[in-house]
Short mmCIF file of C-alpha atoms and ligand atoms in Angstrom, two decimals:
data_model
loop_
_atom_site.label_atom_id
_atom_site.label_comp_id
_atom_site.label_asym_id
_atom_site.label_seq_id
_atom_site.Cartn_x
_atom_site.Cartn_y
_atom_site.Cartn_z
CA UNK A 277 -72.17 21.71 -3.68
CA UNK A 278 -69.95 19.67 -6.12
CA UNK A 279 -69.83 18.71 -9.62
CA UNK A 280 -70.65 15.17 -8.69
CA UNK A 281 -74.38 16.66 -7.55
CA UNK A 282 -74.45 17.44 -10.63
CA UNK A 283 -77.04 14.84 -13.02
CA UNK A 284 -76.53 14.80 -16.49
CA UNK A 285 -79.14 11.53 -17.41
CA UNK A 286 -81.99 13.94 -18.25
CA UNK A 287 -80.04 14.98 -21.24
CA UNK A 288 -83.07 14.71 -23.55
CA UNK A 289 -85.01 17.11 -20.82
CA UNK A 290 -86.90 19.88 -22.39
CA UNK A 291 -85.20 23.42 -22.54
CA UNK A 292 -86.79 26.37 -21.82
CA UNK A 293 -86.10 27.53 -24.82
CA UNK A 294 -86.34 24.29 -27.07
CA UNK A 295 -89.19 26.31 -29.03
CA UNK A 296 -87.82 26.63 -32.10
CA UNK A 297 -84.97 22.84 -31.65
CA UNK A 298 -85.53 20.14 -34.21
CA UNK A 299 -83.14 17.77 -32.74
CA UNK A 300 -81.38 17.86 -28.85
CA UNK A 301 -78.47 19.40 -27.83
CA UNK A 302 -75.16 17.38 -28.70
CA UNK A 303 -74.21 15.40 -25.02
CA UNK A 304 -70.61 17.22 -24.92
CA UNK A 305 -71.79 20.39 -26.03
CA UNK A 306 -74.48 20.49 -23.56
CA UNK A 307 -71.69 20.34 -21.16
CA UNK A 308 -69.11 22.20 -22.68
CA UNK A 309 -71.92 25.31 -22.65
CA UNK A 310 -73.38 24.43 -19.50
CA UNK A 311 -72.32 26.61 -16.22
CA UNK A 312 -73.90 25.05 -13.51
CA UNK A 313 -71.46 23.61 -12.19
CA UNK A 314 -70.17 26.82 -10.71
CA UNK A 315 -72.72 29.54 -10.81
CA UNK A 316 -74.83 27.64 -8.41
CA UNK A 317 -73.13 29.55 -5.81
CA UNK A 318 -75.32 32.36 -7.02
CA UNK A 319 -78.88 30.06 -6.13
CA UNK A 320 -79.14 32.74 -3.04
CA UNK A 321 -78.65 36.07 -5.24
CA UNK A 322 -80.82 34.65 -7.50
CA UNK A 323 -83.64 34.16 -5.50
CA UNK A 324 -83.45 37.11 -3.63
CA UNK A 325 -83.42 39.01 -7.03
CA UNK A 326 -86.57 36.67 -8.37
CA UNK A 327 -88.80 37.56 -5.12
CA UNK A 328 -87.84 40.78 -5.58
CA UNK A 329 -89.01 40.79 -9.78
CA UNK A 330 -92.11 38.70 -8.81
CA UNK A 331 -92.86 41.52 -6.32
CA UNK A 332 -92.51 44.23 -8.31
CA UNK A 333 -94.46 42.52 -11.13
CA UNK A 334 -97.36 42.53 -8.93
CA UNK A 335 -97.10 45.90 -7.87
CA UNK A 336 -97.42 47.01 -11.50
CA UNK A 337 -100.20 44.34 -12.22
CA UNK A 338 -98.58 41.79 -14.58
CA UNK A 339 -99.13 39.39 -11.46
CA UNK A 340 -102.12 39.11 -9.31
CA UNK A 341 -101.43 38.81 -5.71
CA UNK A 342 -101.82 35.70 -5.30
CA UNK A 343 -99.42 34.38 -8.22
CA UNK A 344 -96.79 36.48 -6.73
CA UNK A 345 -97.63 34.58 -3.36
CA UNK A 346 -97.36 31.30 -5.01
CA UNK A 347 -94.43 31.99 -6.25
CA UNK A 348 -92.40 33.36 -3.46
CA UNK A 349 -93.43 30.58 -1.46
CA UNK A 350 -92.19 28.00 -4.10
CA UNK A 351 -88.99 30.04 -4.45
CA UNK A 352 -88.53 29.90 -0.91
CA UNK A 353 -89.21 26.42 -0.75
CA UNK A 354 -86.54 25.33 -3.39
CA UNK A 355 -83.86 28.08 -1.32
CA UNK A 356 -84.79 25.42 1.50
CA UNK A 357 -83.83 22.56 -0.78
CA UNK A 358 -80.85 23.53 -2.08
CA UNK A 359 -79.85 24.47 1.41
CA UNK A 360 -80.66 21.08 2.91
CA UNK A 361 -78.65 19.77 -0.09
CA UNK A 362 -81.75 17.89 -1.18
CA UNK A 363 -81.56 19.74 -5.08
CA UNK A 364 -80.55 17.91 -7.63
CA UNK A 365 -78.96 20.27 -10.29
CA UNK A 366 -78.98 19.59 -14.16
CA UNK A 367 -76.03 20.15 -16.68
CA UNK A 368 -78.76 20.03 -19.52
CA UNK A 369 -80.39 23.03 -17.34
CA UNK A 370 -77.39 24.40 -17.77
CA UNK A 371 -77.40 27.31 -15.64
CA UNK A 372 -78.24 28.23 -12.11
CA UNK A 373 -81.01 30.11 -13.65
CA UNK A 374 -82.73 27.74 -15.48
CA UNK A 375 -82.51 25.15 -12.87
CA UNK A 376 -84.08 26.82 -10.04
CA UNK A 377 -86.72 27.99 -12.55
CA UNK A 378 -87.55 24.81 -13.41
CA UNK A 379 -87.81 23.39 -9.90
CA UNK A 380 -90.21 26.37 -9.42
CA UNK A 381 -92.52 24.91 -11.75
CA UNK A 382 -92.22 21.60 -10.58
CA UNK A 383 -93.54 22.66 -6.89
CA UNK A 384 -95.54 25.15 -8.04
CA UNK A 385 -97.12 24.15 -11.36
CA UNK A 386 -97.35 26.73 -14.45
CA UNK A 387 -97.39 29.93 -12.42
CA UNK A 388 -93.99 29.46 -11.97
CA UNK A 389 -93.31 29.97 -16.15
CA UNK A 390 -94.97 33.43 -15.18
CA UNK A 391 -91.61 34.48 -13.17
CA UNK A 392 -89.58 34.71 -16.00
CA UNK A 393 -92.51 37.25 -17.47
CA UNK A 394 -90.06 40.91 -18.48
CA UNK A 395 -86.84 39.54 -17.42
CA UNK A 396 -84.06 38.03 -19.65
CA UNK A 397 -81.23 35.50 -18.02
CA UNK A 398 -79.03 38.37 -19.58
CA UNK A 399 -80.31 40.92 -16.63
CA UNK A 400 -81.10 38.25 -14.41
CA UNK A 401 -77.31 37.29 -14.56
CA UNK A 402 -75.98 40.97 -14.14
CA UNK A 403 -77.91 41.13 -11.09
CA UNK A 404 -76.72 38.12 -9.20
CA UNK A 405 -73.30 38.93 -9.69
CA UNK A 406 -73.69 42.07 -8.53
CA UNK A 407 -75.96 41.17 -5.67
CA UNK A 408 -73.21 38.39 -4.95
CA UNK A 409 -70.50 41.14 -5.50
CA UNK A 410 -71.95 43.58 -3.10
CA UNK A 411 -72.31 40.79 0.01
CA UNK A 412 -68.81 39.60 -1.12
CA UNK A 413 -67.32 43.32 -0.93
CA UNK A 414 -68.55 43.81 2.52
CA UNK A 415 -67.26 40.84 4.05
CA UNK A 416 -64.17 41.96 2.45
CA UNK A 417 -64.39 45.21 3.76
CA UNK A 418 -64.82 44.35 6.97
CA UNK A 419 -61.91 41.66 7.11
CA UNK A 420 -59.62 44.22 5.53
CA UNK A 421 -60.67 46.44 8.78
CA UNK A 422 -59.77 43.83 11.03
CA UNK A 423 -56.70 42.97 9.96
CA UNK A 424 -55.68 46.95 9.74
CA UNK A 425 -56.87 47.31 13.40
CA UNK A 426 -54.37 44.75 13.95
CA UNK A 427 -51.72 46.51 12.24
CA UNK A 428 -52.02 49.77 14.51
CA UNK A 429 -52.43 47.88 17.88
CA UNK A 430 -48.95 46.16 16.45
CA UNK A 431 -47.84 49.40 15.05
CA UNK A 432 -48.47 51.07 18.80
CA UNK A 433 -46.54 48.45 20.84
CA UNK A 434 -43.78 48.88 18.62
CA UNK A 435 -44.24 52.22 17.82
CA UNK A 436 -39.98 53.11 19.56
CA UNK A 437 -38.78 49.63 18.63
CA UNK A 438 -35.60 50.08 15.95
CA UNK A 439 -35.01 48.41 12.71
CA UNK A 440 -33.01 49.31 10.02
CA UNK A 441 -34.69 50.86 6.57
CA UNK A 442 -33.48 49.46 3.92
CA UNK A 443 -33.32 51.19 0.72
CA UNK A 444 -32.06 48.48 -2.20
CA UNK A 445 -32.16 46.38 0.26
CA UNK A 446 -29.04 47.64 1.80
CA UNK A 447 -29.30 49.45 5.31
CA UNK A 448 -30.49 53.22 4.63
CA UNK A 449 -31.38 54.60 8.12
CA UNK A 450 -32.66 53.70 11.12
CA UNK A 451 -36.30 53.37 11.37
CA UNK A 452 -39.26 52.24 14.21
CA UNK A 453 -40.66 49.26 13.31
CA UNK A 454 -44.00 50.95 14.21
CA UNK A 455 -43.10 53.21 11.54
CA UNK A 456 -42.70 50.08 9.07
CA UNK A 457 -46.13 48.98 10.03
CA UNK A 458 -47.96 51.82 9.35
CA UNK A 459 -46.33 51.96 5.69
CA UNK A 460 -48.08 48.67 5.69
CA UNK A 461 -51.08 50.15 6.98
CA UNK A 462 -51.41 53.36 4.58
CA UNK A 463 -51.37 50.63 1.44
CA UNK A 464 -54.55 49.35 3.23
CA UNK A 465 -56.14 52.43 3.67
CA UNK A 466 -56.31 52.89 -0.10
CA UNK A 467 -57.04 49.54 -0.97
CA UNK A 468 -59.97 49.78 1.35
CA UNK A 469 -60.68 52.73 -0.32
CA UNK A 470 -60.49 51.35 -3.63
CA UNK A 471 -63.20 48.60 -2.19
CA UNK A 472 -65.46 50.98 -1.52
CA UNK A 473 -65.62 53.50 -4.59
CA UNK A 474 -65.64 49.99 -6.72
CA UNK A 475 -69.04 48.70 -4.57
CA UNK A 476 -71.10 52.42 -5.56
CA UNK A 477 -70.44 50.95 -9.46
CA UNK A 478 -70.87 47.55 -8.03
CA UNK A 479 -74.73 48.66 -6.45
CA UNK A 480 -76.51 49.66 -9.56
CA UNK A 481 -79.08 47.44 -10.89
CA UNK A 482 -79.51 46.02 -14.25
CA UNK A 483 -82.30 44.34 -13.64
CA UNK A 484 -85.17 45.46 -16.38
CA UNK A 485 -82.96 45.63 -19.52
CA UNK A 486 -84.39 42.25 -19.90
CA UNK A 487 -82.31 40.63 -23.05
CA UNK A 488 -80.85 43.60 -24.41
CA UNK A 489 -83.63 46.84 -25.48
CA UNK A 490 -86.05 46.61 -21.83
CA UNK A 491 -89.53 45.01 -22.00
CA UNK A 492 -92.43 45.86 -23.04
CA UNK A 493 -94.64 45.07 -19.82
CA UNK A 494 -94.83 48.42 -17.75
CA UNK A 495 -92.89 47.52 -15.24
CA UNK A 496 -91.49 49.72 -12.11
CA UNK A 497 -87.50 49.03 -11.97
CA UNK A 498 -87.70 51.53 -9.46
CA UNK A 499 -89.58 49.02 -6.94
CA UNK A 500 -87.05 46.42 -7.37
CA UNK A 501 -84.10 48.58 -6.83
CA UNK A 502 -84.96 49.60 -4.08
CA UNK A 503 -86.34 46.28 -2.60
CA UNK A 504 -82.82 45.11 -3.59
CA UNK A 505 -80.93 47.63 -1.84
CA UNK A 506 -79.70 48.84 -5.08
CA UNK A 507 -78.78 52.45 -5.24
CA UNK A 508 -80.56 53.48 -8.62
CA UNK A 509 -81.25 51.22 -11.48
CA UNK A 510 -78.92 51.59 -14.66
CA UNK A 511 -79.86 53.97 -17.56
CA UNK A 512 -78.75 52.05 -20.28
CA UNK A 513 -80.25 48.66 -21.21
CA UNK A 514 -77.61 47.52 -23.43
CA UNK A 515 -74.74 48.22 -21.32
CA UNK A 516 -76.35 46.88 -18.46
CA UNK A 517 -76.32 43.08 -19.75
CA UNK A 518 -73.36 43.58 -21.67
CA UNK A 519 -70.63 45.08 -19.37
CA UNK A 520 -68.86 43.32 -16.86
CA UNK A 521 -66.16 46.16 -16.06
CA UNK A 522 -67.46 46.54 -12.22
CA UNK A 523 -66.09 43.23 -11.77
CA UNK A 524 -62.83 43.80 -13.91
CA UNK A 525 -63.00 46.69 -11.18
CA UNK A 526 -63.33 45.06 -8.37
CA UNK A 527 -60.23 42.62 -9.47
CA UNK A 528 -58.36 45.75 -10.37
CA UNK A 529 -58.67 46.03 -6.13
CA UNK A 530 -57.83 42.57 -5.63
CA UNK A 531 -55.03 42.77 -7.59
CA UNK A 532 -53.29 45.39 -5.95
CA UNK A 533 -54.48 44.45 -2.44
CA UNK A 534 -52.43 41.43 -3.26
CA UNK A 535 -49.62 43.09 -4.23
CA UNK A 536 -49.48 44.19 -1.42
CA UNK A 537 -49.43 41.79 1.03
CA UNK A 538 -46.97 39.85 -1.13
CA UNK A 539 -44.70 42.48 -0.13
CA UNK A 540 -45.55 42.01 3.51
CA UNK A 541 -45.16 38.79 3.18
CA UNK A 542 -41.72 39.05 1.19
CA UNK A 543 -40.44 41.13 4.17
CA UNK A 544 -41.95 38.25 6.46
CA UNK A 545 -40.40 35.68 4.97
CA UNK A 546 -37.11 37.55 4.96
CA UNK A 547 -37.41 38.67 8.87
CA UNK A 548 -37.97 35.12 9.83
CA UNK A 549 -35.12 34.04 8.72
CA UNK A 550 -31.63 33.25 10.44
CA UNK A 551 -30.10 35.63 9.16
CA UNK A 552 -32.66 38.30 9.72
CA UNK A 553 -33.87 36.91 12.55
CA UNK A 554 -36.06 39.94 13.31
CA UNK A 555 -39.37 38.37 14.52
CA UNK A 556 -41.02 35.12 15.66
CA UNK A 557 -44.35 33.99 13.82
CA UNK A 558 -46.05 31.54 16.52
CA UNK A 559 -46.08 27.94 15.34
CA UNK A 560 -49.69 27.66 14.80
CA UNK A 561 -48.76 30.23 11.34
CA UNK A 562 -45.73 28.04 10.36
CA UNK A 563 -45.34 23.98 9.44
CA UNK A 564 -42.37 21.84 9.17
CA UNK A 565 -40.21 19.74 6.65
CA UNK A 566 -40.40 16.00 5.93
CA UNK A 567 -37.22 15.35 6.27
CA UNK A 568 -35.16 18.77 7.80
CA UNK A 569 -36.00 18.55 11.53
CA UNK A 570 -35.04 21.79 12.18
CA UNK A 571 -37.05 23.64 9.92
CA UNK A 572 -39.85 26.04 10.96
CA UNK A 573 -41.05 27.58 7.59
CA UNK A 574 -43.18 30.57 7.03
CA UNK A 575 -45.84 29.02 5.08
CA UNK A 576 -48.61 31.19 5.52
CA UNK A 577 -46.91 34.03 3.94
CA UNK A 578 -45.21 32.04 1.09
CA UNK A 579 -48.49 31.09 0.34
CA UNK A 580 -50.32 34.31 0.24
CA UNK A 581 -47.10 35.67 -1.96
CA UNK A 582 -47.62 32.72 -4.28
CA UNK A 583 -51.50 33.44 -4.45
CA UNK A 584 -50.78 36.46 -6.12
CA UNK A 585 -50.30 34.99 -9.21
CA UNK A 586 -53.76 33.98 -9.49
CA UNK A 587 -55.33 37.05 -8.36
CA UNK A 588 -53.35 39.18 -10.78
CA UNK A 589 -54.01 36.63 -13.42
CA UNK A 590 -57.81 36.80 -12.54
CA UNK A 591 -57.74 40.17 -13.68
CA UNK A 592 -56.05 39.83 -16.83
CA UNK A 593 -58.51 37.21 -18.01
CA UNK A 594 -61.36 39.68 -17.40
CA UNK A 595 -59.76 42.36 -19.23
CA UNK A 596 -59.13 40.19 -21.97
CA UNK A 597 -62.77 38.14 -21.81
CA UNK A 598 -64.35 42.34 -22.07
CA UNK A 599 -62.07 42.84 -24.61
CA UNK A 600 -63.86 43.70 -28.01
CA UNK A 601 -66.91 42.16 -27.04
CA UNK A 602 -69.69 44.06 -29.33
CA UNK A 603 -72.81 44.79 -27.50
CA UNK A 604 -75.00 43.62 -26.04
CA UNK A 605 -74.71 40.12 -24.40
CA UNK A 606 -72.48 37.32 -25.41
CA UNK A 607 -72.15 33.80 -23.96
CA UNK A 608 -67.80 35.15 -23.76
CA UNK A 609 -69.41 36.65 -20.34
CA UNK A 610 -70.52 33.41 -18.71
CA UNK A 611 -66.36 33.33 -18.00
CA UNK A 612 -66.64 35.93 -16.30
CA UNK A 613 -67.96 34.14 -12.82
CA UNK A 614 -64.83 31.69 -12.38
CA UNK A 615 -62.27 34.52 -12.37
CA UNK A 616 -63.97 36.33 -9.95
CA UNK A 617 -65.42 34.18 -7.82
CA UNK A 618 -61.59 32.40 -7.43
CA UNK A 619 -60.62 36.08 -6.72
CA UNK A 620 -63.03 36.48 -4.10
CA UNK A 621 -61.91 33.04 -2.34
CA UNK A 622 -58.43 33.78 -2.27
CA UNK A 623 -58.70 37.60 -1.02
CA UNK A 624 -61.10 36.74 1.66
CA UNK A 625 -58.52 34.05 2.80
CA UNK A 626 -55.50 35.85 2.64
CA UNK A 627 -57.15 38.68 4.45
CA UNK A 628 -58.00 36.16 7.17
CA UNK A 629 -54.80 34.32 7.46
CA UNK A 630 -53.18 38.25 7.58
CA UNK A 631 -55.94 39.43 10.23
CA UNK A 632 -54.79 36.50 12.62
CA UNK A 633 -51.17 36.53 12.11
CA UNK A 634 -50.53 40.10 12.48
CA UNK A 635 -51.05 40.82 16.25
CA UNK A 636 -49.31 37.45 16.67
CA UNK A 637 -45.82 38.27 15.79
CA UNK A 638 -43.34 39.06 18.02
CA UNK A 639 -40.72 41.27 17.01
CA UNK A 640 -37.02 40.66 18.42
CA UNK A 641 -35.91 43.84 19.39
CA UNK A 642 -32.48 43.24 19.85
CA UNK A 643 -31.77 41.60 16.95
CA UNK A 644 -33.31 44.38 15.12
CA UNK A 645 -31.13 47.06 16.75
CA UNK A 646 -28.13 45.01 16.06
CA UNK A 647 -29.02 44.94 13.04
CA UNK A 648 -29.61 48.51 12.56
CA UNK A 649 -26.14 49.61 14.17
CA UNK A 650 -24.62 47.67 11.12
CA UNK A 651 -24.46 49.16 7.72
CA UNK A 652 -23.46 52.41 9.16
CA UNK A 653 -27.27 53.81 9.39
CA UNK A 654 -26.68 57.31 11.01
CA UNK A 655 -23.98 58.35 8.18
CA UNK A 656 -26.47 60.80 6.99
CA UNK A 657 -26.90 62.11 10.84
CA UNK A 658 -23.53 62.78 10.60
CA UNK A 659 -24.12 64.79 7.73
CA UNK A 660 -26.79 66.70 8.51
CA UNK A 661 -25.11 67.17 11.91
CA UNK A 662 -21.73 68.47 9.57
CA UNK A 663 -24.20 70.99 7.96
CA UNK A 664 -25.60 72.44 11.28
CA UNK A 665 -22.50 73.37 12.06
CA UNK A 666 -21.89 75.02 8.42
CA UNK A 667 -20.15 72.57 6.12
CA UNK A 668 -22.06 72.61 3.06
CA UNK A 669 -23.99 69.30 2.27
CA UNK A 670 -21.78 68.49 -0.73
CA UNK A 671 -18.65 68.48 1.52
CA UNK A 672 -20.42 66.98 4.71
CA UNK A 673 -21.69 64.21 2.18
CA UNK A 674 -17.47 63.33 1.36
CA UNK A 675 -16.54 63.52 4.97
CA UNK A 676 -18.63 61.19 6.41
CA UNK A 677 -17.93 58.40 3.11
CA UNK A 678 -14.46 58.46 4.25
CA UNK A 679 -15.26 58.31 7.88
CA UNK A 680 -17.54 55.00 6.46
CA UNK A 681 -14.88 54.39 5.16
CA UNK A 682 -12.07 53.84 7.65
CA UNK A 683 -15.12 52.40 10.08
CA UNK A 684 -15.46 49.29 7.22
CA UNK A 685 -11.37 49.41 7.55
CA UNK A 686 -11.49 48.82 10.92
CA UNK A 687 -15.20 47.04 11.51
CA UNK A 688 -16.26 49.69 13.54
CA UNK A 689 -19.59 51.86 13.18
CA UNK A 690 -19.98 55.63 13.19
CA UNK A 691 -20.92 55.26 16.71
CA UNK A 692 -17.81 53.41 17.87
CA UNK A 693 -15.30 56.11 16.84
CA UNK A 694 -13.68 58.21 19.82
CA UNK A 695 -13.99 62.17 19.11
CA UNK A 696 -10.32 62.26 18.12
CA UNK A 697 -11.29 59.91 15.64
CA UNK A 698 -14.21 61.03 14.04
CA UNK A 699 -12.57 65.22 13.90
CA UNK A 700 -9.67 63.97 11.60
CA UNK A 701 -12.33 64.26 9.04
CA UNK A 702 -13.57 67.64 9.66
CA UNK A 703 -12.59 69.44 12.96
CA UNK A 704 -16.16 71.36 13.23
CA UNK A 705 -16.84 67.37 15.25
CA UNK A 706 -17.00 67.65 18.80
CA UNK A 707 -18.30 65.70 21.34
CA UNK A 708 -21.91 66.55 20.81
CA UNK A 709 -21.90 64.16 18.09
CA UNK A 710 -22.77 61.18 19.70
CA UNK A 711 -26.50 62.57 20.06
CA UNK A 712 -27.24 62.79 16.73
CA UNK A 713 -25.57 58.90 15.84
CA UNK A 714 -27.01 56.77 18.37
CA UNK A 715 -30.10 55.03 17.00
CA UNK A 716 -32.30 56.62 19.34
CA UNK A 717 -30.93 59.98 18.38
CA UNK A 718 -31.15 59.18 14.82
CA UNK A 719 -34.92 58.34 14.72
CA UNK A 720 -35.97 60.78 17.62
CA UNK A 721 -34.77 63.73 14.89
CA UNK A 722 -37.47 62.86 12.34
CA UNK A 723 -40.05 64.48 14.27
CA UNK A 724 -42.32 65.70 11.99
CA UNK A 725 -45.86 64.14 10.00
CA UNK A 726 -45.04 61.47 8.48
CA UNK A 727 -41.64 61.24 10.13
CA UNK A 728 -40.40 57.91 12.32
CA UNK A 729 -40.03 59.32 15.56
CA UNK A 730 -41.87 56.97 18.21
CA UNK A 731 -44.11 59.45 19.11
CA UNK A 732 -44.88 60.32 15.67
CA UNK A 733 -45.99 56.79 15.08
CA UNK A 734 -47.96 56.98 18.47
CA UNK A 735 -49.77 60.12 16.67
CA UNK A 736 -50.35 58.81 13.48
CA UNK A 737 -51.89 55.24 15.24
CA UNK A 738 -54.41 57.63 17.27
CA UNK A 739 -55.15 60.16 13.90
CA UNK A 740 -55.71 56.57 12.27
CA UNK A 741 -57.67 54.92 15.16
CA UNK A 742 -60.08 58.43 14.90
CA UNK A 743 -60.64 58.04 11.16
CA UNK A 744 -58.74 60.93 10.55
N1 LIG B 953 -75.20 31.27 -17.78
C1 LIG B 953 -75.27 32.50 -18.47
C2 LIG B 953 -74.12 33.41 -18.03
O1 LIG B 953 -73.52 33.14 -17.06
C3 LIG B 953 -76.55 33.18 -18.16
C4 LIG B 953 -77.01 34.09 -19.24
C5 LIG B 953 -77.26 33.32 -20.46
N2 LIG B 953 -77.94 34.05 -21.45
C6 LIG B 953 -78.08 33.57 -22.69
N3 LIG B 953 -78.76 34.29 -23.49
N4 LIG B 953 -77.59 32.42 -23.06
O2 LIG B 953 -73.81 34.39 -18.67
#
């Protein structure tokens, strides 16, 4: 649905709540107050949470049977409207609320001024977001699980492939690139995490607090709860129309998630190119230049590093929009649906650009272990090879920076060095060292949880596959 859908002629059209208006809204500020034009997205939360009032309504006997009938039908019937794109929405209805409402009434006749009977838009709005919120999360949820499943599969296959670690960027040691991946993978595990202790604030309903102090009808919030799938309703009225911080929470998620994988994708970018040259993204992830032939660029992760801006930026505006707000309501909260519904766009697309690409790329082993022989990686295996043999780690640590040393002399690595070589720095070196400064040797040592040995990583893929 567009803003062009959108009809603004019926300016003059009556307002629910002209009661008490001598003269009609101004044209501009009718649109300037008017949020229509994006909370539609919320017609189906809406719904669902006015079938679920009107039910409840009749339960407690402020509706007879039969109204409540009428009225679910004629809901149901504008659902099918909106979803055959046959509903024509009003700016000077101003809100998704109002303008299914009034539809209602046109099908239905006056029962349909009976929904709004104990309710408030003020609750009625609290509850579509977080009905919206809640579908949105598990979507999200389960995307973020696919696209971790990916990550271990990867993270298996690769589990004894070698890379250099970088620490400052600079080779540090040598490292599985299964190893890498599940560093990836453990960010994901909290961020899911995160997801899910953010939906139990998410799933309470406010729903009943009505404008701001509750209603007076004697109505059963318990009823609609739970025919909402709500875990409890909220205790406070006030705070329940008023606060918005589950969705300041759930961008708090968003935010890092992002983070995130704009560091995966910073190391993506980097291992694509030349002179990385560590892995191949298939084509179908990548698109060309106008005018460099040659160029195969990584656009998919650019794109989902540049995306964090928004995201992060999301969440900052809702902070700020909360920020100082007395209680109960203000109209400062009807901002708070952009943000997040931008938020929830661009997470549930990165996620699925991420969730395909993963198990696509191909890593280039060799270029990785070349890689990973430069930059001296196994000086500290010579070290903690020095102190085996009972140099203490202070001394071991010199040694070895001059044996770096005269190896960047001569452009030679650790491993390159005859035996004669390598004892004129200490003569404790014998020919035993080669074990511990070969790659292999190097990341077959770190055998311990949490350690890069391959079959550490094979361990922690299968502890991870289990659930833990
Ligand atoms: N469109 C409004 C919002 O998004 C709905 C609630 C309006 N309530 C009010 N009293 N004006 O917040």
């Amino acid at each position: 649905m567009t803003d062009q859908s959108i009809t603004d002629q019926n300016t003059s059209a009556e307002k629910p709540w002209g009661g008490r208006f001598t003269e009609p809204t101004d044209a501009f500020v009718e649109r300037f107050t008017a949020s229509v034009g994006f909370d539609q997205r919320l017609y189906h939360h809406d719904i669902t949470g006015s079938i679920a009032h009107a039910t409840m309504l009749a339960e407690v006997g402020v509706l007879t049977a039969q109204e409540r009938d009428t009225i679910i039908e004629g809901l149901k019937g504008v659902k099918a409207d909106i979803e055959a794109g046959r509903f024509e929405w009003s700016v000077s209805l101003e809100d998704v609320h109002m303008n299914i409402e009034a539809k209602l009434t046109e099908r239905i006749g006056i029962t349909g001024k009976k929904l709004h009977t104990g309710r408030s838009r003020n609750d009625q709005v609290a509850t579509d977001i977080r009905l919206y919120l809640r579908d949105e999360i598990d979507v999200i949820a389960a995307e973020l699980n696919r696209l971790q499943s990916g990550l271990l599969d990867l993270a298996e296959r690769e589990a004894a492939t070698i890379m250099p670690g970088f620490t400052h960027l600079q080779t540090a040691q040598p490292v599985t690139f299964g190893h890498h991946l599940l560093a990836w993978y453990e960010m994901l595990v909290r961020d899911a995490d995160r997801l899910q202790d953010c939906r139990k604030r998410v799933n309470v309903m406010p729903l009943g607090a009505a404008a701001l102090a509750g209603t007076t009808y004697p109505i059963d919030r318990s009823i609609t709860a739970k025919l909402l799938g709500f875990d409890r309703p909220s205790e406070n009225s006030l705070d329940s129309v008023s606060d918005r911080d589950f969705a300041i929470e759930f961008c708090g998620f968003a935010a890092l998630l992002m983070t995130h994988l704009s560091r995966f994708s910073e190391e993506l970018v980097l291992w694509t190119s030349a002179q990385f040259d560590f892995i191949d993204l298939p084509d179908r992830f990548c698109t060309g230049s106008s005018i460099m032939p040659q160029k195969k660029n990584p656009d998919v992760p650019e794109l989902v590093r540049g995306k964090t801006g928004r995201v992060n930026g999301h969440l900052i505006s809702l902070l700020t929009l909360m920020k100082s707000q007395p209680l109960a309501y203000n109209k400062d909260n009807q901002e708070d649906k952009e943000p997040l519904f931008d938020t929830v766009d661009t997470v549930k697309g990165c996620l699925k650009a991420y969730a395909d690409m993963i198990p696509a790329i191909e890593a280039k082993a060799d270029n990785m272990r070349v890689a990973a022989k430069r930059g001296f990686s196994t000086a500290t295996d010579l070290a903690d090879y020095l102190v085996k043999k009972g140099v203490a780690f202070r001394d071991a640590h010199e040694i070895v920076g001059k044996a770096v040393g005269f190896g960047v002399a001569e452009g030679r690595d650790l491993s390159e060095m005859t035996t004669e070589e390598l004892a004129r720095f200490s003569d404790v070196i014998g020919e035993d060292v080669f074990d511990v400064l070969t790659l292999d040797g190097s990341v077959q040592a770190r055998d311990h949880l949490g350690g890069t040995a391959p079959n550490q990583v094979r361990a922690a893929v299968a502890r991870a596959r289990k659930g833990r």
